[in-house]
Amino acid sequence: MESLDIPQTGILPTFIMGVVAYCFILTCNLTILLTIALDHKLHKPMYILLFNLPVNDLMGATALFPQLIASIHLQNRNISFPACVFQALMVHLYCGGALIILTVMAYDRYVAICQPLHYHTVMTPRNLRRMTVGIWLTDVVLIGVLFLMLIPFSFCQNLIADMYCNNPSIMKLTCEITTVNNAYGLFLSVFLQGVSTIVVIFTYIQILKTCLLNKQADTKSKAIRTCATHLVVFIVFQVTTIFSVLSHRFSQVSPYLRRSVVSCLTGAPLQETHTKSSYEAITTRALAWGPTSAPSFMTDRGPPLGNPHKALI
């Protein structure tokens, strides 16, 4: 891979920042996982779905940071082709998994806020297992096919301009025709991002309408606060991914600009945002509604957040 062009005086500070960021991500995500796993009061649908997010974040961080930190310390950007493909596979699984998980979490919030009396009927343990298996199976199949399509190619170049290995950069190393691979890659991007965007827009419009119609200010603020962080993470992730996809499609985009922007948005800041969103989701709900009960708009106790007449039909 191409050199990061870090000045000699900046190597040590950059290395320390990378180690600190990676350790912070590991610590926070592992804390979230252990908290959910060990506290039986958190074995509820919203936390079980949330459990997938730090798992995915750990996969993404581990795919990116160790190799990057080592290359900064050793000032050696060489990487074997199998290791490069493996890193690219993990990064793409992370990106695809994040979109799918955030989409499923948006649906969970929609049912919880807009159809509170039906929540425990829809989000049963059986359906949760199906959702969890569906998240990872969809991710593995879609991304796995993308990388299996690399097998027939031979590669005649060996320089990657990006900060980390990814499928578009690997495809640029071959001197053969890659029309089918490019078409599938574009379809995959449009499909994942299109479906996730449609679902999130629909669910949050319904949530916003429900919140505006609700007359209980306290319940309304809790519902909005519950969804706000998720929405911010989703928007940042979508913008980053769209820029990355488009920058590889247009040769006019400088690889150095792509590397700078994507490294800023998909590195520590986005990982920390994901980690913070998961942590806030647990602490906010635990403090706001207590450790033993779900929020009022998720139970049949008290007035539902949605239309009471519709809920009783």
Tab-separated table of N, CA and C in Angstrom, residues 2-164:
chain	number	residue	atom	x	y	z
A	2	GLU	N	0.301	2.341	-0.488
A	2	GLU	CA	1.064	3.586	-0.602
A	2	GLU	C	1.367	4.165	0.772
A	3	SER	N	2.497	4.845	0.881
A	3	SER	CA	2.935	5.420	2.156
A	3	SER	C	1.915	6.430	2.689
A	4	LEU	N	1.844	6.514	4.017
A	4	LEU	CA	0.949	7.481	4.658
A	4	LEU	C	1.555	8.878	4.689
A	5	ASP	N	2.818	8.988	4.364
A	5	ASP	CA	3.507	10.286	4.318
A	5	ASP	C	3.438	11.023	5.657
A	6	ILE	N	3.669	10.303	6.737
A	6	ILE	CA	3.698	10.926	8.066
A	6	ILE	C	5.109	11.439	8.317
A	7	PRO	N	5.280	12.722	8.664
A	7	PRO	CA	6.629	13.236	8.946
A	7	PRO	C	7.251	12.506	10.129
A	8	GLN	N	8.560	12.501	10.181
A	8	GLN	CA	9.285	11.752	11.205
A	8	GLN	C	8.878	12.186	12.610
A	9	THR	N	8.651	13.478	12.794
A	9	THR	CA	8.282	13.968	14.135
A	9	THR	C	6.848	13.580	14.519
A	10	GLY	N	6.057	13.185	13.532
A	10	GLY	CA	4.660	12.852	13.827
A	10	GLY	C	4.383	11.375	13.967
A	11	ILE	N	5.404	10.548	13.768
A	11	ILE	CA	5.190	9.101	13.820
A	11	ILE	C	4.761	8.649	15.212
A	12	LEU	N	5.523	9.051	16.237
A	12	LEU	CA	5.206	8.611	17.602
A	12	LEU	C	3.841	9.113	18.079
A	13	PRO	N	3.507	10.421	17.925
A	13	PRO	CA	2.174	10.875	18.337
A	13	PRO	C	1.048	10.165	17.584
A	14	THR	N	1.228	9.937	16.275
A	14	THR	CA	0.208	9.240	15.493
A	14	THR	C	0.048	7.809	15.963
A	15	PHE	N	1.175	7.152	16.242
A	15	PHE	CA	1.138	5.773	16.742
A	15	PHE	C	0.403	5.698	18.079
A	16	ILE	N	0.713	6.622	18.981
A	16	ILE	CA	0.060	6.631	20.305
A	16	ILE	C	-1.435	6.892	20.170
A	17	MET	N	-1.805	7.833	19.299
A	17	MET	CA	-3.218	8.130	19.077
A	17	MET	C	-3.965	6.904	18.536
A	18	GLY	N	-3.317	6.184	17.629
A	18	GLY	CA	-3.931	4.980	17.073
A	18	GLY	C	-4.134	3.904	18.123
A	19	VAL	N	-3.124	3.693	18.961
A	19	VAL	CA	-3.224	2.685	20.022
A	19	VAL	C	-4.315	3.062	21.022
A	20	VAL	N	-4.346	4.340	21.422
A	20	VAL	CA	-5.347	4.807	22.385
A	20	VAL	C	-6.754	4.655	21.809
A	21	ALA	N	-6.923	5.048	20.533
A	21	ALA	CA	-8.244	4.946	19.895
A	21	ALA	C	-8.693	3.491	19.828
A	22	TYR	N	-7.795	2.588	19.443
A	22	TYR	CA	-8.154	1.170	19.336
A	22	TYR	C	-8.489	0.577	20.700
A	23	CYS	N	-7.682	0.914	21.711
A	23	CYS	CA	-7.950	0.416	23.063
A	23	CYS	C	-9.271	0.962	23.602
A	24	PHE	N	-9.552	2.226	23.293
A	24	PHE	CA	-10.824	2.830	23.728
A	24	PHE	C	-12.009	2.099	23.101
A	25	ILE	N	-11.910	1.819	21.800
A	25	ILE	CA	-12.982	1.119	21.101
A	25	ILE	C	-13.171	-0.280	21.672
A	26	LEU	N	-12.071	-1.006	21.884
A	26	LEU	CA	-12.156	-2.349	22.445
A	26	LEU	C	-12.782	-2.330	23.833
A	27	THR	N	-12.313	-1.419	24.678
A	27	THR	CA	-12.801	-1.360	26.057
A	27	THR	C	-14.291	-1.052	26.118
A	28	CYS	N	-14.719	-0.043	25.391
A	28	CYS	CA	-16.121	0.364	25.434
A	28	CYS	C	-17.040	-0.699	24.857
A	29	ASN	N	-16.657	-1.265	23.718
A	29	ASN	CA	-17.506	-2.282	23.103
A	29	ASN	C	-17.578	-3.557	23.929
A	30	LEU	N	-16.435	-3.974	24.497
A	30	LEU	CA	-16.439	-5.157	25.355
A	30	LEU	C	-17.254	-4.906	26.622
A	31	THR	N	-17.189	-3.672	27.149
A	31	THR	CA	-17.991	-3.328	28.323
A	31	THR	C	-19.482	-3.439	28.012
A	32	ILE	N	-19.884	-2.931	26.839
A	32	ILE	CA	-21.285	-3.010	26.433
A	32	ILE	C	-21.711	-4.461	26.284
A	33	LEU	N	-20.874	-5.274	25.631
A	33	LEU	CA	-21.209	-6.681	25.419
A	33	LEU	C	-21.357	-7.420	26.746
A	34	LEU	N	-20.405	-7.202	27.655
A	34	LEU	CA	-20.455	-7.880	28.947
A	34	LEU	C	-21.637	-7.401	29.777
A	35	THR	N	-21.933	-6.101	29.702
A	35	THR	CA	-23.063	-5.564	30.453
A	35	THR	C	-24.373	-6.212	30.012
A	36	ILE	N	-24.572	-6.294	28.713
A	36	ILE	CA	-25.807	-6.898	28.191
A	36	ILE	C	-25.837	-8.397	28.472
A	37	ALA	N	-24.686	-9.061	28.308
A	37	ALA	CA	-24.639	-10.514	28.475
A	37	ALA	C	-24.844	-10.944	29.929
A	38	LEU	N	-24.279	-10.182	30.870
A	38	LEU	CA	-24.304	-10.608	32.267
A	38	LEU	C	-25.505	-10.106	33.052
A	39	ASP	N	-26.141	-9.040	32.591
A	39	ASP	CA	-27.296	-8.488	33.296
A	39	ASP	C	-28.583	-9.042	32.679
A	40	HIS	N	-29.244	-9.934	33.407
A	40	HIS	CA	-30.455	-10.563	32.884
A	40	HIS	C	-31.584	-9.554	32.700
A	41	LYS	N	-31.508	-8.427	33.390
A	41	LYS	CA	-32.539	-7.398	33.209
A	41	LYS	C	-32.461	-6.756	31.828
A	42	LEU	N	-31.310	-6.901	31.157
A	42	LEU	CA	-31.131	-6.330	29.829
A	42	LEU	C	-31.387	-7.340	28.723
A	43	HIS	N	-31.840	-8.545	29.073
A	43	HIS	CA	-32.127	-9.554	28.060
A	43	HIS	C	-33.520	-9.309	27.482
A	44	LYS	N	-33.642	-8.176	26.810
A	44	LYS	CA	-34.884	-7.747	26.190
A	44	LYS	C	-34.612	-7.447	24.729
A	45	PRO	N	-35.662	-7.408	23.904
A	45	PRO	CA	-35.462	-7.267	22.455
A	45	PRO	C	-34.540	-6.130	22.047
A	46	MET	N	-34.744	-4.936	22.609
A	46	MET	CA	-33.962	-3.788	22.149
A	46	MET	C	-32.483	-3.956	22.476
A	47	TYR	N	-32.166	-4.580	23.611
A	47	TYR	CA	-30.767	-4.771	23.980
A	47	TYR	C	-30.136	-5.936	23.220
A	48	ILE	N	-30.942	-6.949	22.923
A	48	ILE	CA	-30.428	-8.083	22.147
A	48	ILE	C	-30.051	-7.636	20.744
A	49	LEU	N	-30.881	-6.783	20.138
A	49	LEU	CA	-30.533	-6.228	18.829
A	49	LEU	C	-29.320	-5.312	18.935
A	50	LEU	N	-29.274	-4.535	20.002
A	50	LEU	CA	-28.145	-3.630	20.228
A	50	LEU	C	-26.839	-4.396	20.383
A	51	PHE	N	-26.926	-5.631	20.897
A	51	PHE	CA	-25.757	-6.480	21.119
A	51	PHE	C	-24.963	-6.685	19.824
A	52	ASN	N	-25.683	-6.713	18.696
A	52	ASN	CA	-25.013	-6.955	17.411
A	52	ASN	C	-24.111	-5.801	16.992
A	53	LEU	N	-24.449	-4.580	17.423
A	53	LEU	CA	-23.691	-3.409	16.977
A	53	LEU	C	-22.259	-3.395	17.505
A	54	PRO	N	-22.016	-3.584	18.816
A	54	PRO	CA	-20.623	-3.636	19.276
A	54	PRO	C	-19.851	-4.836	18.737
A	55	VAL	N	-20.546	-5.964	18.495
A	55	VAL	CA	-19.868	-7.111	17.871
A	55	VAL	C	-19.344	-6.705	16.494
A	56	ASN	N	-20.193	-6.034	15.736
A	56	ASN	CA	-19.804	-5.576	14.402
A	56	ASN	C	-18.702	-4.522	14.475
A	57	ASP	N	-18.796	-3.624	15.451
A	57	ASP	CA	-17.770	-2.592	15.617
A	57	ASP	C	-16.409	-3.204	15.952
A	58	LEU	N	-16.403	-4.240	16.793
A	58	LEU	CA	-15.148	-4.912	17.131
A	58	LEU	C	-14.525	-5.539	15.895
A	59	MET	N	-15.361	-6.125	15.050
A	59	MET	CA	-14.857	-6.724	13.813
A	59	MET	C	-14.244	-5.657	12.913
A	60	GLY	N	-14.939	-4.529	12.753
A	60	GLY	CA	-14.437	-3.465	11.897
A	60	GLY	C	-13.163	-2.840	12.430
A	61	ALA	N	-13.134	-2.576	13.740
A	61	ALA	CA	-11.945	-1.956	14.340
A	61	ALA	C	-10.737	-2.880	14.253
A	62	THR	N	-10.952	-4.183	14.493
A	62	THR	CA	-9.847	-5.138	14.457
A	62	THR	C	-9.349	-5.362	13.037
A	63	ALA	N	-10.234	-5.208	12.057
A	63	ALA	CA	-9.805	-5.332	10.659
A	63	ALA	C	-8.928	-4.165	10.241
A	64	LEU	N	-9.165	-2.995	10.821
A	64	LEU	CA	-8.478	-1.780	10.378
A	64	LEU	C	-7.284	-1.404	11.241
A	65	PHE	N	-7.476	-1.307	12.551
A	65	PHE	CA	-6.489	-0.664	13.406
A	65	PHE	C	-5.170	-1.421	13.584
A	66	PRO	N	-5.145	-2.742	13.882
A	66	PRO	CA	-3.852	-3.403	14.116
A	66	PRO	C	-2.886	-3.262	12.946
A	67	GLN	N	-3.363	-3.489	11.735
A	67	GLN	CA	-2.483	-3.366	10.563
A	67	GLN	C	-2.031	-1.925	10.368
A	68	LEU	N	-2.957	-0.977	10.591
A	68	LEU	CA	-2.618	0.439	10.423
A	68	LEU	C	-1.607	0.897	11.469
A	69	ILE	N	-1.824	0.498	12.714
A	69	ILE	CA	-0.912	0.870	13.797
A	69	ILE	C	0.478	0.284	13.558
A	70	ALA	N	0.514	-0.988	13.125
A	70	ALA	CA	1.807	-1.634	12.861
A	70	ALA	C	2.549	-0.934	11.722
A	71	SER	N	1.814	-0.530	10.672
A	71	SER	CA	2.464	0.128	9.536
A	71	SER	C	2.982	1.514	9.922
A	72	ILE	N	2.285	2.175	10.846
A	72	ILE	CA	2.763	3.482	11.321
A	72	ILE	C	4.043	3.309	12.136
A	73	HIS	N	4.038	2.315	13.023
A	73	HIS	CA	5.194	2.090	13.888
A	73	HIS	C	6.418	1.638	13.091
A	74	LEU	N	6.218	0.716	12.151
A	74	LEU	CA	7.333	0.152	11.400
A	74	LEU	C	7.672	0.973	10.159
A	75	GLN	N	6.790	1.940	9.823
A	75	GLN	CA	6.951	2.715	8.598
A	75	GLN	C	7.106	1.794	7.384
A	76	ASN	N	6.271	0.759	7.409
A	76	ASN	CA	6.286	-0.235	6.332
A	76	ASN	C	4.848	-0.560	5.964
A	77	ARG	N	4.440	-0.180	4.764
A	77	ARG	CA	3.054	-0.361	4.339
A	77	ARG	C	2.848	-1.636	3.520
A	78	ASN	N	3.857	-2.501	3.469
A	78	ASN	CA	3.725	-3.746	2.716
A	78	ASN	C	2.723	-4.680	3.394
A	79	ILE	N	1.916	-5.340	2.580
A	79	ILE	CA	0.948	-6.303	3.080
A	79	ILE	C	0.799	-7.396	2.029
A	80	SER	N	0.735	-8.634	2.468
A	80	SER	CA	0.587	-9.734	1.520
A	80	SER	C	-0.803	-9.690	0.886
A	81	PHE	N	-0.912	-10.289	-0.293
A	81	PHE	CA	-2.196	-10.252	-1.002
A	81	PHE	C	-3.299	-10.971	-0.213
A	82	PRO	N	-3.050	-12.182	0.333
A	82	PRO	CA	-4.102	-12.829	1.135
A	82	PRO	C	-4.536	-11.979	2.330
A	83	ALA	N	-3.558	-11.342	3.002
A	83	ALA	CA	-3.903	-10.492	4.150
A	83	ALA	C	-4.707	-9.284	3.701
A	84	CYS	N	-4.382	-8.755	2.524
A	84	CYS	CA	-5.109	-7.604	1.994
A	84	CYS	C	-6.557	-7.991	1.685
A	85	VAL	N	-6.751	-9.144	1.056
A	85	VAL	CA	-8.101	-9.614	0.742
A	85	VAL	C	-8.890	-9.870	2.025
A	86	PHE	N	-8.235	-10.452	3.018
A	86	PHE	CA	-8.921	-10.722	4.289
A	86	PHE	C	-9.337	-9.423	4.971
A	87	GLN	N	-8.436	-8.431	4.973
A	87	GLN	CA	-8.784	-7.137	5.563
A	87	GLN	C	-9.956	-6.504	4.826
A	88	ALA	N	-9.911	-6.548	3.505
A	88	ALA	CA	-11.006	-5.983	2.705
A	88	ALA	C	-12.318	-6.695	3.001
A	89	LEU	N	-12.274	-8.018	3.131
A	89	LEU	CA	-13.476	-8.798	3.441
A	89	LEU	C	-14.062	-8.368	4.781
A	90	MET	N	-13.200	-8.223	5.800
A	90	MET	CA	-13.682	-7.826	7.123
A	90	MET	C	-14.241	-6.404	7.120
A	91	VAL	N	-13.589	-5.507	6.394
A	91	VAL	CA	-14.072	-4.121	6.322
A	91	VAL	C	-15.431	-4.057	5.642
A	92	HIS	N	-15.599	-4.817	4.565
A	92	HIS	CA	-16.890	-4.817	3.857
A	92	HIS	C	-17.973	-5.502	4.680
A	93	LEU	N	-17.624	-6.562	5.396
A	93	LEU	CA	-18.596	-7.195	6.292
A	93	LEU	C	-19.027	-6.217	7.377
A	94	TYR	N	-18.072	-5.447	7.881
A	94	TYR	CA	-18.392	-4.430	8.888
A	94	TYR	C	-19.348	-3.381	8.323
A	95	CYS	N	-19.041	-2.868	7.135
A	95	CYS	CA	-19.888	-1.822	6.546
A	95	CYS	C	-21.284	-2.349	6.238
A	96	GLY	N	-21.361	-3.529	5.607
A	96	GLY	CA	-22.660	-4.112	5.310
A	96	GLY	C	-23.430	-4.451	6.576
A	97	GLY	N	-22.722	-5.005	7.562
A	97	GLY	CA	-23.373	-5.350	8.823
A	97	GLY	C	-23.915	-4.134	9.543
A	98	ALA	N	-23.151	-3.032	9.511
A	98	ALA	CA	-23.604	-1.805	10.189
A	98	ALA	C	-24.900	-1.296	9.576
A	99	LEU	N	-24.982	-1.287	8.242
A	99	LEU	CA	-26.201	-0.814	7.576
A	99	LEU	C	-27.399	-1.695	7.919
A	100	ILE	N	-27.190	-3.009	7.891
A	100	ILE	CA	-28.299	-3.929	8.166
A	100	ILE	C	-28.739	-3.827	9.626
A	101	ILE	N	-27.772	-3.767	10.544
A	101	ILE	CA	-28.102	-3.685	11.974
A	101	ILE	C	-28.846	-2.393	12.283
A	102	LEU	N	-28.351	-1.274	11.763
A	102	LEU	CA	-29.005	0.015	12.006
A	102	LEU	C	-30.411	0.041	11.412
A	103	THR	N	-30.605	-0.662	10.293
A	103	THR	CA	-31.939	-0.736	9.689
A	103	THR	C	-32.891	-1.530	10.566
A	104	VAL	N	-32.429	-2.670	11.068
A	104	VAL	CA	-33.265	-3.495	11.954
A	104	VAL	C	-33.561	-2.751	13.254
A	105	MET	N	-32.587	-2.007	13.766
A	105	MET	CA	-32.815	-1.236	14.986
A	105	MET	C	-33.833	-0.129	14.756
A	106	ALA	N	-33.848	0.444	13.540
A	106	ALA	CA	-34.853	1.455	13.215
A	106	ALA	C	-36.246	0.842	13.233
A	107	TYR	N	-36.362	-0.382	12.720
A	107	TYR	CA	-37.648	-1.079	12.749
A	107	TYR	C	-38.077	-1.361	14.190
A	108	ASP	N	-37.125	-1.758	15.014
A	108	ASP	CA	-37.424	-2.007	16.430
A	108	ASP	C	-37.970	-0.756	17.107
A	109	ARG	N	-37.376	0.396	16.841
A	109	ARG	CA	-37.844	1.645	17.431
A	109	ARG	C	-39.225	2.022	16.893
A	110	TYR	N	-39.442	1.732	15.607
A	110	TYR	CA	-40.747	2.030	15.004
A	110	TYR	C	-41.868	1.239	15.694
A	111	VAL	N	-41.641	-0.055	15.879
A	111	VAL	CA	-42.661	-0.885	16.536
A	111	VAL	C	-42.843	-0.456	17.982
A	112	ALA	N	-41.732	-0.154	18.670
A	112	ALA	CA	-41.802	0.218	20.085
A	112	ALA	C	-42.578	1.507	20.303
A	113	ILE	N	-42.394	2.481	19.406
A	113	ILE	CA	-42.997	3.796	19.616
A	113	ILE	C	-44.354	3.928	18.940
A	114	CYS	N	-44.485	3.369	17.754
A	114	CYS	CA	-45.723	3.556	16.986
A	114	CYS	C	-46.751	2.455	17.230
A	115	GLN	N	-46.300	1.268	17.632
A	115	GLN	CA	-47.218	0.165	17.907
A	115	GLN	C	-46.860	-0.485	19.241
A	116	PRO	N	-46.929	0.281	20.326
A	116	PRO	CA	-46.421	-0.205	21.610
A	116	PRO	C	-47.139	-1.436	22.144
A	117	LEU	N	-48.449	-1.547	21.915
A	117	LEU	CA	-49.190	-2.688	22.451
A	117	LEU	C	-48.893	-3.976	21.689
A	118	HIS	N	-48.333	-3.855	20.505
A	118	HIS	CA	-48.004	-5.035	19.709
A	118	HIS	C	-46.523	-5.405	19.808
A	119	TYR	N	-45.760	-4.620	20.570
A	119	TYR	CA	-44.306	-4.786	20.567
A	119	TYR	C	-43.887	-6.184	20.989
A	120	HIS	N	-44.400	-6.653	22.121
A	120	HIS	CA	-43.970	-7.954	22.633
A	120	HIS	C	-44.564	-9.107	21.830
A	121	THR	N	-45.557	-8.818	21.006
A	121	THR	CA	-46.084	-9.842	20.104
A	121	THR	C	-45.210	-9.967	18.865
A	122	VAL	N	-44.728	-8.809	18.388
A	122	VAL	CA	-43.869	-8.804	17.196
A	122	VAL	C	-42.441	-9.220	17.535
A	123	MET	N	-41.893	-8.638	18.593
A	123	MET	CA	-40.488	-8.880	18.955
A	123	MET	C	-40.391	-10.043	19.941
A	124	THR	N	-40.831	-11.219	19.513
A	124	THR	CA	-40.748	-12.423	20.332
A	124	THR	C	-39.328	-12.993	20.269
A	125	PRO	N	-38.945	-13.850	21.227
A	125	PRO	CA	-37.614	-14.464	21.165
A	125	PRO	C	-37.356	-15.191	19.841
A	126	ARG	N	-38.385	-15.835	19.311
A	126	ARG	CA	-38.219	-16.541	18.044
A	126	ARG	C	-37.934	-15.566	16.910
A	127	ASN	N	-38.693	-14.474	16.859
A	127	ASN	CA	-38.458	-13.473	15.814
A	127	ASN	C	-37.115	-12.787	15.985
A	128	LEU	N	-36.692	-12.587	17.227
A	128	LEU	CA	-35.380	-11.991	17.474
A	128	LEU	C	-34.262	-12.884	16.957
A	129	ARG	N	-34.403	-14.195	17.184
A	129	ARG	CA	-33.398	-15.129	16.651
A	129	ARG	C	-33.363	-15.074	15.129
A	130	ARG	N	-34.547	-15.001	14.531
A	130	ARG	CA	-34.608	-14.914	13.072
A	130	ARG	C	-33.952	-13.632	12.568
A	131	MET	N	-34.217	-12.528	13.252
A	131	MET	CA	-33.625	-11.250	12.851
A	131	MET	C	-32.104	-11.292	12.969
A	132	THR	N	-31.608	-11.836	14.071
A	132	THR	CA	-30.160	-11.888	14.290
A	132	THR	C	-29.475	-12.765	13.250
A	133	VAL	N	-30.041	-13.951	13.016
A	133	VAL	CA	-29.485	-14.841	11.995
A	133	VAL	C	-29.582	-14.185	10.620
A	134	GLY	N	-30.725	-13.532	10.367
A	134	GLY	CA	-30.918	-12.868	9.080
A	134	GLY	C	-29.920	-11.756	8.848
A	135	ILE	N	-29.593	-10.991	9.902
A	135	ILE	CA	-28.613	-9.906	9.789
A	135	ILE	C	-27.276	-10.434	9.294
A	136	TRP	N	-26.767	-11.455	9.985
A	136	TRP	CA	-25.420	-11.936	9.671
A	136	TRP	C	-25.397	-12.803	8.423
A	137	LEU	N	-26.460	-13.576	8.193
A	137	LEU	CA	-26.494	-14.411	6.996
A	137	LEU	C	-26.568	-13.544	5.739
A	138	THR	N	-27.406	-12.519	5.773
A	138	THR	CA	-27.504	-11.600	4.629
A	138	THR	C	-26.170	-10.918	4.368
A	139	ASP	N	-25.538	-10.466	5.423
A	139	ASP	CA	-24.253	-9.775	5.302
A	139	ASP	C	-23.191	-10.697	4.705
A	140	VAL	N	-23.078	-11.910	5.248
A	140	VAL	CA	-22.045	-12.853	4.793
A	140	VAL	C	-22.276	-13.280	3.345
A	141	VAL	N	-23.528	-13.549	2.983
A	141	VAL	CA	-23.817	-14.007	1.617
A	141	VAL	C	-23.534	-12.908	0.602
A	142	LEU	N	-24.064	-11.703	0.849
A	142	LEU	CA	-23.889	-10.603	-0.108
A	142	LEU	C	-22.422	-10.224	-0.280
A	143	ILE	N	-21.700	-10.092	0.845
A	143	ILE	CA	-20.288	-9.700	0.763
A	143	ILE	C	-19.426	-10.871	0.312
A	144	GLY	N	-19.787	-12.077	0.750
A	144	GLY	CA	-19.023	-13.258	0.343
A	144	GLY	C	-19.017	-13.448	-1.162
A	145	VAL	N	-20.172	-13.264	-1.805
A	145	VAL	CA	-20.255	-13.378	-3.264
A	145	VAL	C	-19.346	-12.347	-3.932
A	146	LEU	N	-19.323	-11.131	-3.378
A	146	LEU	CA	-18.483	-10.066	-3.936
A	146	LEU	C	-17.021	-10.485	-3.993
A	147	PHE	N	-16.549	-11.155	-2.941
A	147	PHE	CA	-15.134	-11.524	-2.888
A	147	PHE	C	-14.856	-12.856	-3.580
A	148	LEU	N	-15.847	-13.733	-3.663
A	148	LEU	CA	-15.661	-14.963	-4.431
A	148	LEU	C	-15.476	-14.658	-5.912
A	149	MET	N	-16.024	-13.536	-6.353
A	149	MET	CA	-15.888	-13.142	-7.758
A	149	MET	C	-14.466	-12.699	-8.096
A	150	LEU	N	-13.603	-12.538	-7.082
A	150	LEU	CA	-12.203	-12.172	-7.328
A	150	LEU	C	-11.351	-13.368	-7.737
A	151	ILE	N	-11.830	-14.577	-7.456
A	151	ILE	CA	-11.009	-15.779	-7.631
A	151	ILE	C	-10.483	-15.948	-9.058
A	152	PRO	N	-11.295	-15.732	-10.101
A	152	PRO	CA	-10.780	-16.002	-11.458
A	152	PRO	C	-9.716	-15.022	-11.938
A	153	PHE	N	-9.532	-13.910	-11.271
A	153	PHE	CA	-8.655	-12.866	-11.797
A	153	PHE	C	-7.192	-13.097	-11.441
A	154	SER	N	-6.332	-12.624	-12.333
A	154	SER	CA	-4.906	-12.515	-12.025
A	154	SER	C	-4.590	-11.028	-11.888
A	155	PHE	N	-3.601	-10.712	-11.065
A	155	PHE	CA	-3.332	-9.310	-10.734
A	155	PHE	C	-1.933	-8.926	-11.204
A	156	CYS	N	-1.857	-7.759	-11.849
A	156	CYS	CA	-0.598	-7.336	-12.462
A	156	CYS	C	-0.023	-6.072	-11.822
A	157	GLN	N	-0.711	-5.523	-10.812
A	157	GLN	CA	-0.213	-4.342	-10.120
A	157	GLN	C	-0.161	-4.628	-8.623
A	158	ASN	N	0.508	-3.756	-7.889
A	158	ASN	CA	0.688	-4.051	-6.459
A	158	ASN	C	0.651	-2.808	-5.564
A	159	LEU	N	0.065	-1.709	-6.059
A	159	LEU	CA	0.037	-0.477	-5.257
A	159	LEU	C	-1.407	-0.059	-4.994
A	160	ILE	N	-1.759	0.045	-3.721
A	160	ILE	CA	-3.089	0.496	-3.309
A	160	ILE	C	-2.947	1.867	-2.668
A	161	ALA	N	-3.712	2.845	-3.174
A	161	ALA	CA	-3.578	4.225	-2.694
A	161	ALA	C	-4.379	4.472	-1.422
A	162	ASP	N	-5.357	3.609	-1.132
A	162	ASP	CA	-6.203	3.834	0.036
A	162	ASP	C	-5.468	3.506	1.331
A	163	MET	N	-6.081	3.948	2.437
A	163	MET	CA	-5.484	3.721	3.742
A	163	MET	C	-5.570	2.252	4.154
A	164	TYR	N	-6.556	1.541	3.624
A	164	TYR	CA	-6.753	0.132	3.941
A	164	TYR	C	-7.220	-0.581	2.683
